[in-house]
Coordinates of C-alpha atoms (C1' of nucleotides) in Angstrom, one line a residue:
Chain A
M1 CA 35.9 -10.0 9.0
N2 CA 33.2 -9.6 6.5
A3 CA 32.2 -6.4 4.8
L4 CA 28.6 -5.0 4.6
S5 CA 28.4 -6.2 1.0
S6 CA 24.8 -5.7 0.0
D7 CA 23.2 -2.9 -2.0
T8 CA 24.7 0.4 -0.7
R9 CA 21.4 2.1 -1.4
L10 CA 20.0 0.2 1.6
P11 CA 20.3 1.7 5.1
L12 CA 23.2 0.5 7.2
Y13 CA 21.0 -1.3 9.8
Q14 CA 19.4 -3.3 6.9
R15 CA 22.7 -4.2 5.5
L16 CA 24.0 -5.4 8.8
H17 CA 20.8 -7.3 9.3
D18 CA 21.2 -9.1 6.0
L19 CA 24.8 -9.9 6.7
L20 CA 24.1 -11.4 10.1
S21 CA 21.1 -13.3 8.7
Q22 CA 23.3 -14.8 6.0
Q23 CA 25.9 -15.8 8.5
I24 CA 23.3 -17.5 10.7
A25 CA 22.0 -19.3 7.6
K26 CA 25.5 -20.5 6.8
N27 CA 25.9 -21.9 10.3
H28 CA 28.7 -19.5 11.0
W29 CA 27.5 -19.8 14.6
R30 CA 25.9 -22.9 16.0
P31 CA 22.5 -22.6 17.6
G32 CA 22.9 -21.6 21.2
E33 CA 26.3 -19.9 20.5
A34 CA 26.8 -16.1 21.1
I35 CA 27.3 -13.7 18.2
P36 CA 29.8 -10.8 18.8
T37 CA 28.7 -8.2 21.3
E38 CA 27.0 -5.1 20.1
A39 CA 30.1 -3.1 20.9
A40 CA 32.3 -5.5 18.9
L41 CA 29.9 -5.3 15.9
A42 CA 29.8 -1.5 16.1
T43 CA 33.6 -1.3 16.1
E44 CA 34.0 -4.0 13.4
Y45 CA 31.6 -2.3 11.0
Q46 CA 32.2 1.3 12.0
L47 CA 28.6 1.8 13.2
S48 CA 27.1 3.5 16.2
T49 CA 25.5 1.2 18.8
G50 CA 22.1 2.5 17.9
T51 CA 22.4 1.2 14.4
V52 CA 23.7 -2.2 15.5
R53 CA 20.8 -2.5 17.9
K54 CA 18.3 -1.8 15.2
A55 CA 19.7 -4.6 13.1
V56 CA 19.9 -7.0 16.0
D57 CA 16.3 -6.0 17.1
A58 CA 15.0 -7.1 13.8
L59 CA 16.7 -10.5 14.0
V60 CA 15.4 -11.0 17.5
N61 CA 11.9 -10.2 16.2
E62 CA 12.3 -12.7 13.4
G63 CA 13.2 -15.3 16.0
L64 CA 16.7 -15.9 14.8
L65 CA 18.5 -14.4 17.8
E66 CA 17.8 -14.2 21.5
R67 CA 19.1 -11.5 23.8
Q68 CA 20.1 -12.2 27.4
Q69 CA 20.9 -9.1 29.3
G70 CA 24.3 -9.2 30.9
R71 CA 25.3 -12.4 29.0
G72 CA 25.1 -11.7 25.3
T73 CA 23.0 -12.4 22.1
F74 CA 22.6 -15.9 21.0
V75 CA 21.6 -17.8 17.9
R76 CA 18.2 -19.2 18.8
R77 CA 17.5 -22.9 18.8
P78 CA 14.1 -23.3 17.1
H79 CA 11.3 -24.1 19.5
F80 CA 8.3 -24.6 17.2
Q81 CA 6.2 -23.1 19.9
S82 CA 4.0 -21.4 17.3
S83 CA 3.2 -24.7 15.7
L84 CA -0.5 -25.2 14.9
F85 CA -0.3 -28.5 16.9
R86 CA -0.5 -26.5 20.1
F87 CA -4.2 -25.8 19.3
F88 CA -5.1 -29.4 19.8
R89 CA -6.4 -29.4 23.3
F90 CA -5.3 -32.8 24.5
Q91 CA -5.6 -31.6 28.1
S92 CA -4.5 -33.8 30.9
A93 CA -6.5 -33.9 34.1
A94 CA -4.2 -31.2 35.6
G95 CA -4.4 -29.1 32.4
E96 CA -0.7 -29.0 31.7
R97 CA 0.7 -29.5 28.3
Q98 CA 2.0 -32.9 27.5
V99 CA 4.1 -34.3 24.6
P100 CA 2.2 -37.3 23.2
E101 CA 4.0 -40.6 23.1
S102 CA 5.0 -41.9 19.8
C103 CA 4.2 -45.4 18.5
I104 CA 6.0 -46.2 15.3
L105 CA 3.9 -48.4 13.0
S106 CA 6.4 -48.6 10.1
I107 CA 9.6 -47.2 8.7
E108 CA 10.6 -48.2 5.2
P109 CA 12.5 -47.0 2.1
L110 CA 10.2 -46.1 -0.8
F111 CA 10.2 -44.1 -4.0
A112 CA 8.8 -40.6 -3.6
P113 CA 5.2 -40.1 -4.8
L114 CA 4.7 -37.0 -6.8
K115 CA 3.4 -34.8 -4.0
V116 CA 6.3 -35.8 -1.7
A117 CA 8.9 -35.3 -4.4
Q118 CA 7.5 -31.8 -5.2
S119 CA 7.4 -30.8 -1.5
L120 CA 10.9 -32.0 -0.8
A121 CA 12.3 -30.6 -4.1
L122 CA 13.4 -34.1 -5.2
S123 CA 13.1 -35.7 -8.6
A124 CA 10.1 -38.0 -9.2
D125 CA 10.7 -41.4 -7.7
A126 CA 13.7 -40.3 -5.7
P127 CA 14.5 -42.6 -2.8
V128 CA 12.8 -41.5 0.4
I129 CA 12.0 -42.9 3.9
R130 CA 8.5 -43.0 5.1
I131 CA 7.6 -43.3 8.8
I132 CA 4.1 -44.0 9.9
R133 CA 3.2 -43.4 13.5
V134 CA 0.4 -42.6 15.9
R135 CA 0.8 -40.2 18.8
L136 CA -0.8 -41.3 22.0
L137 CA -1.9 -39.5 25.1
N138 CA -2.9 -41.7 28.1
G139 CA -2.9 -44.6 25.7
R140 CA -5.4 -43.0 23.4
P141 CA -4.5 -42.1 19.8
V142 CA -4.7 -38.4 19.2
L143 CA -2.7 -37.9 16.0
A144 CA -1.8 -40.0 13.0
E145 CA 1.3 -38.9 11.2
E146 CA 3.1 -39.8 8.0
V147 CA 6.7 -38.5 7.8
W148 CA 8.7 -38.4 4.6
L149 CA 12.5 -37.9 4.5
P150 CA 15.0 -37.9 1.6
S151 CA 17.0 -41.1 1.9
E152 CA 20.2 -39.3 1.0
R153 CA 20.3 -37.4 4.2
F154 CA 18.4 -39.8 6.5
G155 CA 19.6 -43.3 5.5
A156 CA 21.0 -43.8 9.0
L157 CA 17.5 -43.9 10.5
L158 CA 17.0 -47.3 8.9
N159 CA 19.9 -48.8 11.0
I160 CA 18.6 -47.8 14.4
D161 CA 15.7 -48.8 16.5
L162 CA 13.4 -45.8 16.8
A163 CA 11.4 -47.5 19.6
N164 CA 14.4 -46.8 21.9
E165 CA 14.3 -43.1 21.2
G166 CA 12.1 -40.3 22.6
P167 CA 8.8 -39.2 21.0
L168 CA 10.4 -36.2 19.2
L169 CA 11.9 -36.8 15.8
Y170 CA 14.0 -33.6 15.4
P171 CA 16.5 -34.4 18.2
I172 CA 16.9 -37.8 16.6
Y173 CA 17.5 -36.3 13.2
E174 CA 20.3 -34.2 14.7
K175 CA 21.9 -36.9 16.7
V176 CA 21.7 -39.8 14.1
C177 CA 21.8 -37.9 10.8
G178 CA 23.4 -34.5 11.7
Q179 CA 20.4 -32.7 10.2
I180 CA 19.1 -29.7 12.0
V181 CA 15.7 -28.4 11.4
A182 CA 15.7 -24.6 11.4
Y183 CA 12.3 -23.5 10.0
A184 CA 9.0 -25.0 9.0
E185 CA 5.9 -24.0 7.2
E186 CA 2.6 -25.5 8.3
S187 CA -0.8 -25.5 6.6
L188 CA -4.1 -26.6 7.9
T189 CA -7.3 -27.8 6.4
A190 CA -10.2 -30.1 7.4
E191 CA -11.5 -33.3 5.8
S192 CA -13.8 -36.2 6.4
V193 CA -11.6 -39.0 7.8
D194 CA -11.0 -42.0 5.5
E195 CA -11.2 -45.5 6.8
G196 CA -7.5 -46.0 7.4
H197 CA -7.1 -42.9 9.5
A198 CA -10.4 -43.5 11.3
Q199 CA -9.0 -46.9 12.4
L200 CA -5.7 -45.3 13.5
L201 CA -7.5 -42.6 15.5
Q202 CA -10.3 -44.9 16.7
I203 CA -13.0 -42.5 15.5
P204 CA -16.0 -43.1 13.2
V205 CA -15.4 -43.0 9.5
N206 CA -16.3 -39.5 8.1
S207 CA -15.7 -37.7 11.3
P208 CA -14.2 -34.3 10.7
V209 CA -10.4 -34.3 11.1
I210 CA -7.9 -31.5 11.0
V211 CA -5.1 -32.1 8.6
I212 CA -1.8 -30.3 9.2
E213 CA 1.0 -30.5 6.6
R214 CA 4.5 -29.4 7.6
L215 CA 7.5 -28.8 5.5
A216 CA 10.7 -28.4 7.6
R217 CA 13.9 -26.9 6.3
D218 CA 17.5 -26.6 7.4
Y219 CA 19.4 -23.3 7.9
A220 CA 20.2 -23.3 4.2
D221 CA 16.5 -23.5 3.3
S222 CA 16.7 -27.0 1.9
P223 CA 13.6 -29.1 2.6
L224 CA 14.4 -31.8 5.1
E225 CA 11.1 -33.3 6.0
W226 CA 7.5 -33.3 4.9
R227 CA 4.8 -34.6 7.2
R228 CA 1.1 -34.9 7.2
S229 CA -0.8 -35.3 10.4
H230 CA -4.5 -36.1 11.1
G231 CA -6.2 -35.3 14.3
H232 CA -9.8 -35.3 15.5
A233 CA -11.3 -31.9 14.9
E234 CA -13.2 -32.0 18.1
F235 CA -10.0 -31.4 20.0
F236 CA -8.9 -28.6 17.9
R237 CA -9.5 -24.8 18.1
Y238 CA -7.3 -22.2 16.6
S239 CA -7.4 -18.6 17.8
V240 CA -6.1 -15.3 16.5
N241 CA -6.4 -11.6 17.2
I242 CA -6.9 -9.3 14.3
R243 CA -7.5 -5.7 13.4
Chain B
M1 CA -1.6 18.1 28.0
N2 CA -1.4 14.7 29.7
A3 CA 1.4 13.5 31.9
L4 CA 3.2 10.1 31.6
S5 CA 1.2 8.8 34.4
S6 CA 2.0 5.1 34.6
D7 CA 4.4 3.2 36.8
T8 CA 7.6 5.3 37.0
R9 CA 9.6 2.1 37.3
L10 CA 8.8 1.4 33.6
P11 CA 11.1 2.8 30.9
L12 CA 10.0 6.1 29.4
Y13 CA 9.3 4.7 25.9
Q14 CA 7.0 2.2 27.5
R15 CA 5.1 4.8 29.5
L16 CA 4.7 7.0 26.4
H17 CA 3.5 3.9 24.5
D18 CA 0.9 3.2 27.2
L19 CA -0.3 6.8 27.2
L20 CA -0.8 7.0 23.5
S21 CA -2.4 3.6 23.4
Q22 CA -4.9 4.7 26.0
Q23 CA -5.7 7.9 24.1
I24 CA -6.3 5.9 20.9
A25 CA -8.6 3.6 22.9
K26 CA -10.5 6.7 24.2
N27 CA -10.9 7.9 20.7
H28 CA -8.9 11.0 21.5
W29 CA -8.1 10.9 17.7
R30 CA -10.5 9.5 15.1
P31 CA -9.3 6.7 12.8
G32 CA -7.4 8.3 10.0
E33 CA -6.5 11.4 12.0
A34 CA -2.8 12.3 12.6
I35 CA -1.3 12.2 16.1
P36 CA 1.2 14.9 17.1
T37 CA 4.5 14.9 15.3
E38 CA 7.4 13.1 16.8
A39 CA 9.1 16.5 17.5
A40 CA 5.9 17.7 19.2
L41 CA 5.7 14.6 21.4
A42 CA 9.4 14.9 22.3
T43 CA 8.9 18.6 23.4
E44 CA 5.6 17.9 25.2
Y45 CA 7.0 15.0 27.3
Q46 CA 10.6 16.2 27.5
L47 CA 11.9 13.2 25.7
S48 CA 14.5 12.7 22.9
T49 CA 13.3 11.8 19.5
G50 CA 14.8 8.3 19.8
T51 CA 12.7 7.5 22.8
V52 CA 9.5 8.9 21.1
R53 CA 10.3 6.8 18.0
K54 CA 10.6 3.7 20.0
A55 CA 7.2 4.2 21.6
V56 CA 5.6 5.0 18.2
D57 CA 7.4 2.0 16.5
A58 CA 5.7 -0.3 19.0
L59 CA 2.3 1.1 18.2
V60 CA 2.9 0.8 14.5
N61 CA 3.9 -2.8 15.0
E62 CA 0.7 -3.5 17.0
G63 CA -1.3 -2.0 14.1
L64 CA -2.7 1.0 16.0
L65 CA -0.7 3.6 14.0
E66 CA 0.5 4.0 10.5
R67 CA 3.5 6.2 9.5
Q68 CA 3.6 8.1 6.2
Q69 CA 7.0 9.7 5.6
G70 CA 6.7 13.4 5.0
R71 CA 3.0 13.5 6.1
G72 CA 2.7 12.3 9.6
T73 CA 1.6 9.4 11.8
F74 CA -2.0 8.4 11.7
V75 CA -4.4 6.3 13.7
R76 CA -5.0 3.3 11.6
R77 CA -8.5 2.3 10.5
P78 CA -8.8 -1.5 11.1
H79 CA -8.5 -3.5 7.9
F80 CA -9.1 -7.1 9.2
Q81 CA -6.6 -8.2 6.6
S82 CA -5.3 -10.9 8.9
S83 CA -8.8 -12.4 9.3
L84 CA -8.9 -16.2 8.9
F85 CA -11.5 -15.7 6.2
R86 CA -8.7 -14.8 3.8
F87 CA -7.7 -18.5 3.8
F88 CA -10.9 -19.5 2.1
R89 CA -9.8 -19.7 -1.5
F90 CA -12.9 -18.6 -3.3
Q91 CA -10.9 -17.8 -6.4
S92 CA -12.5 -16.1 -9.3
A93 CA -11.4 -17.1 -12.8
A94 CA -8.8 -14.3 -12.8
G95 CA -7.6 -15.2 -9.4
E96 CA -8.2 -11.8 -7.8
R97 CA -9.7 -11.5 -4.3
Q98 CA -13.4 -10.7 -4.2
V99 CA -15.8 -9.7 -1.4
P100 CA -18.7 -12.2 -1.5
E101 CA -22.2 -10.7 -2.0
S102 CA -24.5 -10.8 1.0
C103 CA -27.9 -12.3 1.0
I104 CA -29.8 -11.5 4.3
L105 CA -32.2 -14.3 5.2
S106 CA -33.5 -12.8 8.4
I107 CA -33.0 -10.0 10.9
E108 CA -35.0 -10.2 14.1
P109 CA -34.9 -9.2 17.8
L110 CA -34.4 -12.1 20.2
F111 CA -33.3 -12.8 23.7
A112 CA -29.7 -13.8 24.0
P113 CA -29.0 -17.5 24.3
L114 CA -26.4 -18.4 27.0
K115 CA -23.4 -18.7 24.6
V116 CA -24.2 -15.3 23.0
A117 CA -24.8 -13.6 26.3
Q118 CA -21.5 -14.8 27.6
S119 CA -19.6 -13.8 24.5
L120 CA -21.1 -10.3 24.4
A121 CA -20.8 -9.9 28.2
L122 CA -24.6 -9.4 28.5
S123 CA -26.9 -10.8 31.1
A124 CA -28.8 -13.9 30.2
D125 CA -31.8 -13.2 28.0
A126 CA -30.7 -9.7 27.3
P127 CA -32.3 -8.3 24.1
V128 CA -30.2 -8.9 21.0
I129 CA -30.5 -8.8 17.2
R130 CA -29.7 -11.8 15.1
I131 CA -28.9 -11.6 11.4
I132 CA -28.8 -14.7 9.3
R133 CA -27.2 -14.4 5.9
V134 CA -25.4 -16.3 3.2
R135 CA -22.4 -15.0 1.4
L136 CA -22.4 -15.7 -2.3
L137 CA -19.7 -15.7 -5.0
N138 CA -20.9 -15.9 -8.6
G139 CA -24.3 -16.8 -7.2
R140 CA -23.0 -19.8 -5.3
P141 CA -23.2 -19.9 -1.5
V142 CA -19.7 -20.0 0.1
L143 CA -20.3 -18.9 3.7
A144 CA -23.3 -19.1 6.1
E145 CA -23.2 -16.6 8.9
E146 CA -25.1 -15.8 12.0
V147 CA -24.5 -12.4 13.5
W148 CA -25.5 -11.4 17.0
L149 CA -25.6 -7.8 18.2
P150 CA -26.7 -6.2 21.5
S151 CA -30.1 -4.4 20.8
E152 CA -29.1 -1.5 23.0
R153 CA -26.5 -0.3 20.6
F154 CA -27.8 -1.7 17.3
G155 CA -31.6 -1.2 17.5
A156 CA -31.4 1.2 14.6
L157 CA -30.6 -1.7 12.3
L158 CA -34.2 -2.9 12.6
N159 CA -35.5 0.3 11.0
I160 CA -33.5 0.2 7.8
D161 CA -33.5 -2.1 4.8
L162 CA -30.2 -4.0 4.8
A163 CA -30.8 -5.2 1.3
N164 CA -30.0 -1.7 0.1
E165 CA -26.6 -1.6 1.7
G166 CA -23.3 -3.2 0.7
P167 CA -22.1 -6.6 1.7
L168 CA -19.9 -5.4 4.6
L169 CA -21.6 -4.9 7.9
Y170 CA -19.0 -2.9 9.7
P171 CA -19.4 0.3 7.6
I172 CA -23.2 -0.1 8.2
Y173 CA -22.6 -0.3 12.0
E174 CA -20.6 2.9 11.8
K175 CA -23.1 4.8 9.6
V176 CA -26.3 3.6 11.1
C177 CA -25.4 3.0 14.7
G178 CA -22.3 5.0 15.3
Q179 CA -20.5 1.8 16.5
I180 CA -16.9 1.4 15.3
V181 CA -15.2 -2.0 15.4
A182 CA -11.6 -1.7 16.4
Y183 CA -10.4 -5.2 17.1
A184 CA -11.6 -8.8 16.8
E185 CA -10.7 -12.2 18.0
E186 CA -11.3 -15.2 15.8
S187 CA -11.2 -18.9 16.5
L188 CA -11.4 -21.8 14.1
T189 CA -12.5 -25.3 14.3
A190 CA -14.0 -28.0 12.0
E191 CA -17.2 -29.9 12.3
S192 CA -19.5 -32.2 10.2
V193 CA -22.1 -29.9 8.7
D194 CA -25.6 -30.2 10.1
E195 CA -28.7 -30.4 7.9
G196 CA -29.6 -26.7 8.1
H197 CA -26.1 -25.4 7.2
A198 CA -25.8 -28.1 4.5
Q199 CA -28.9 -26.7 2.8
L200 CA -27.6 -23.2 3.1
L201 CA -24.2 -24.1 1.7
Q202 CA -25.7 -26.6 -0.8
I203 CA -23.3 -29.3 0.2
P204 CA -24.0 -32.9 1.4
V205 CA -24.9 -33.4 5.1
N206 CA -21.9 -34.4 7.1
S207 CA -19.4 -32.7 4.8
P208 CA -16.5 -31.2 6.8
V209 CA -17.0 -27.5 7.4
I210 CA -14.7 -24.8 8.8
V211 CA -16.4 -22.9 11.6
I212 CA -15.0 -19.5 12.4
E213 CA -16.3 -17.6 15.5
R214 CA -15.5 -13.9 15.7
L215 CA -15.9 -11.5 18.7
A216 CA -15.5 -7.9 17.6
R217 CA -14.8 -5.1 20.1
D218 CA -14.9 -1.3 20.0
Y219 CA -11.9 0.9 21.0
A220 CA -12.9 0.7 24.6
D221 CA -12.8 -3.2 24.4
S222 CA -16.5 -3.6 24.8
P223 CA -17.9 -6.5 22.8
L224 CA -19.9 -5.3 19.9
E225 CA -20.7 -8.3 17.7
W226 CA -20.4 -12.1 17.9
R227 CA -20.7 -14.1 14.7
R228 CA -20.3 -17.6 13.7
S229 CA -19.6 -18.6 10.1
H230 CA -19.6 -21.9 8.3
G231 CA -17.7 -22.6 5.1
H232 CA -16.9 -25.7 3.1
A233 CA -13.6 -27.1 4.3
E234 CA -12.6 -28.0 0.8
F235 CA -12.0 -24.3 0.0
F236 CA -10.0 -23.6 3.1
R237 CA -6.3 -23.9 3.8
Y238 CA -4.5 -21.9 6.5
S239 CA -0.7 -21.4 6.4
V240 CA 1.8 -20.3 8.9
N241 CA 5.6 -20.1 9.2
I242 CA 7.1 -21.3 12.4
R243 CA 10.5 -21.8 14.1
Chain C
dG1 C1' 10.6 26.0 1.5
dA2 C1' 8.5 24.5 5.7
dG3 C1' 7.2 20.4 7.8
dT4 C1' 7.1 15.5 8.3
dG5 C1' 9.1 10.9 9.2
dG6 C1' 13.7 7.9 8.3
dT7 C1' 18.5 7.1 9.3
dC8 C1' 22.5 7.6 12.0
dT9 C1' 25.9 9.2 15.4
dA10 C1' 28.7 9.2 19.7
dG11 C1' 28.2 8.7 23.4
dA12 C1' 26.3 8.3 29.0
dC13 C1' 24.4 5.7 32.5
dC14 C1' 21.8 1.6 34.2
dA15 C1' 20.6 -3.4 35.2
dC16 C1' 22.2 -7.7 35.0
dT17 C1' 25.7 -11.8 34.8
dC18 C1' 29.5 -14.2 36.1
dA19 C1' 34.0 -15.2 37.8
Chain D
dG1 C1' 34.8 -5.6 38.8
dA2 C1' 34.8 -6.5 34.0
dG3 C1' 31.6 -7.3 30.4
dT4 C1' 27.1 -7.7 28.6
dG5 C1' 22.6 -5.9 26.8
dG6 C1' 18.8 -2.0 28.0
dT7 C1' 17.6 2.8 28.1
dC8 C1' 18.2 7.4 26.8
dT9 C1' 20.0 11.8 25.1
dA10 C1' 20.6 15.7 21.8
dG11 C1' 21.3 16.3 18.1
dA12 C1' 22.6 16.1 12.3
dC13 C1' 21.3 15.1 7.9
dC14 C1' 18.3 12.8 4.4
dA15 C1' 13.9 11.6 1.7
dC16 C1' 9.5 12.7 1.1
dT17 C1' 5.0 15.6 1.0
dC18 C1' 2.5 19.5 0.1
dA19 C1' 1.2 24.3 -0.6

DNA sequence: GAGTGGTCTAGACCACTCA
DNA sequence: GAGTGGTCTAGACCACTCA
C-alpha cells in the first residue's frame, strides 16, 4: 500500500491522480492489466467514490486508462491512433484503412549523428542502429523512413531477419528487445524532396513532401526511437477544429 | 424556463449539457455573459449540484464556457488559440508572438467559384466578396491569404476602408456586419508554390508552401467565411503528442 | 458578508460482465 | 448472483470575488 505522498496542499483527487500516474509509469501494472476497483481505491486511501472517480476520469482522458463497465479499469496499451500518419490518404479502392507493407533497405550499426544523439539523449557518437525502409501500398512506395535506435537497448535486432516480421516495428521491439513504446511526440513540416528520397518515393525531384519526425518514449519517459518519414504531400491533408 | 427536452434515455447531465449547448448556439447569452449559477441550474432543473457540474464541466472542456471561481461561469469568446497558424514560427528578435500586419491588395464582389460555393453552402455563382491580402512581419511577407465571404451578410464591407482597420478581420466582421465567428475548421496540406503566390511571398517558384484552408462558422453553424492561406514551409513546424 | 465556483463525502441505485 | 463501472443525490465546507 502506497500513501498519497505528494504536496498536501493539492486536492485529494489530484494527489490520487499523481500517484496512479506514477505507478503506471513504473510499470506497476502491465498494459492491459486492471488497476484496483474504484471501491478498493476508495477504501485503501480513505476517499469517497466521487473523489476516486475524478482522479480516474482524468487518467482516462489522458489516455493512460480505459474503463470497461462491469469489468474494470485497465492500463491502456498505446494505439497511436492520433498519429499524424493517419492524415495520409493512401486510400484503397474500397476506402478502408490499410497498414502499408514494409520493405527494409538496410539495417546497420552506426555512430549517432549530432541530431540523433540529441533526440535520443545519447552522448555524441554513441552506438546506434539505423533502419532504412520504404512503406508500400499496392506495390507503390508511399513513405520513406529512417529509424534510429540506441544499440544498448536494441542490439538484438541485428541478429534477427526483419524481413520475416510484420510491417509494424513496435511489436518487434517488444518481442525481440523487451522495449515497450508508451508515448510519442510527432512534428510535421514540408520540404522540397531531395534526390535520394525522390528516388525512393518515385516522384520528381523538388516535389513537395511532408516530413514527420517522431520521438518515441517508454513508460519511464526515456527516448527509445527517433524516426523521420517522408511522404508525398499530395496524399496528405491534416484537419482540426478550433475555436 | 426551458425543460430538459432531449431523449429521456440519456443521462441527466447529458441532457442538461445538450440544452445549454443549444442555448449558447442560439445566442441566448452573449459571449462574455454569465450563465446562471450552478445552484440556480440545480434548482431550476431539479438536479443535484454534482450533476450540474458534470454538464458544465463538459462544456468547459469543449471550450464553450469558462469558469471563474467566485465570479461565475461565462460564455467563452472564441480565441482561436489552437489555430494551425500558431505553428508558423515568425519569431521576432525577442521571441514573443506577434500578429502580422495586414496589407489588403484587393476587395471586390464576384460570383462564387464552385469550390467556394460548396464550402460556404451557397448556390453556384452566388454573389460573394473576395479579399486578397498579404500578412507582413517587419515588412516581410509571411502569409498570402484569399478570403471569401457571402455578399448577403458582408455587403457592408464594400463601403468601408479596410486600410483604416486593424489586421484582424473577425472584429471587423462583428463591428461592421454583426457577424460573429464561433467555430472554425482548418485543414493543412503542402504544395509547390505557383508563380503568383511566389511573387506575393517573395520566394522562389516551386518552393514548398504550407496551405491552410479555414471554414469559419457562426453559433448557428452556418458557414461565414472560407479562406485559403499560403505560407513558406520553412517557417512551419506542427507538433503533437500521441499515444 | 453575500454570492460564486471548487472540493469532498457517504452513500443509493442502475447497467453491464462473467462464471 | 457477485462484482464492476455509470449515474445521481443532498448536502458540507472551502477559496475566491466583489461591493
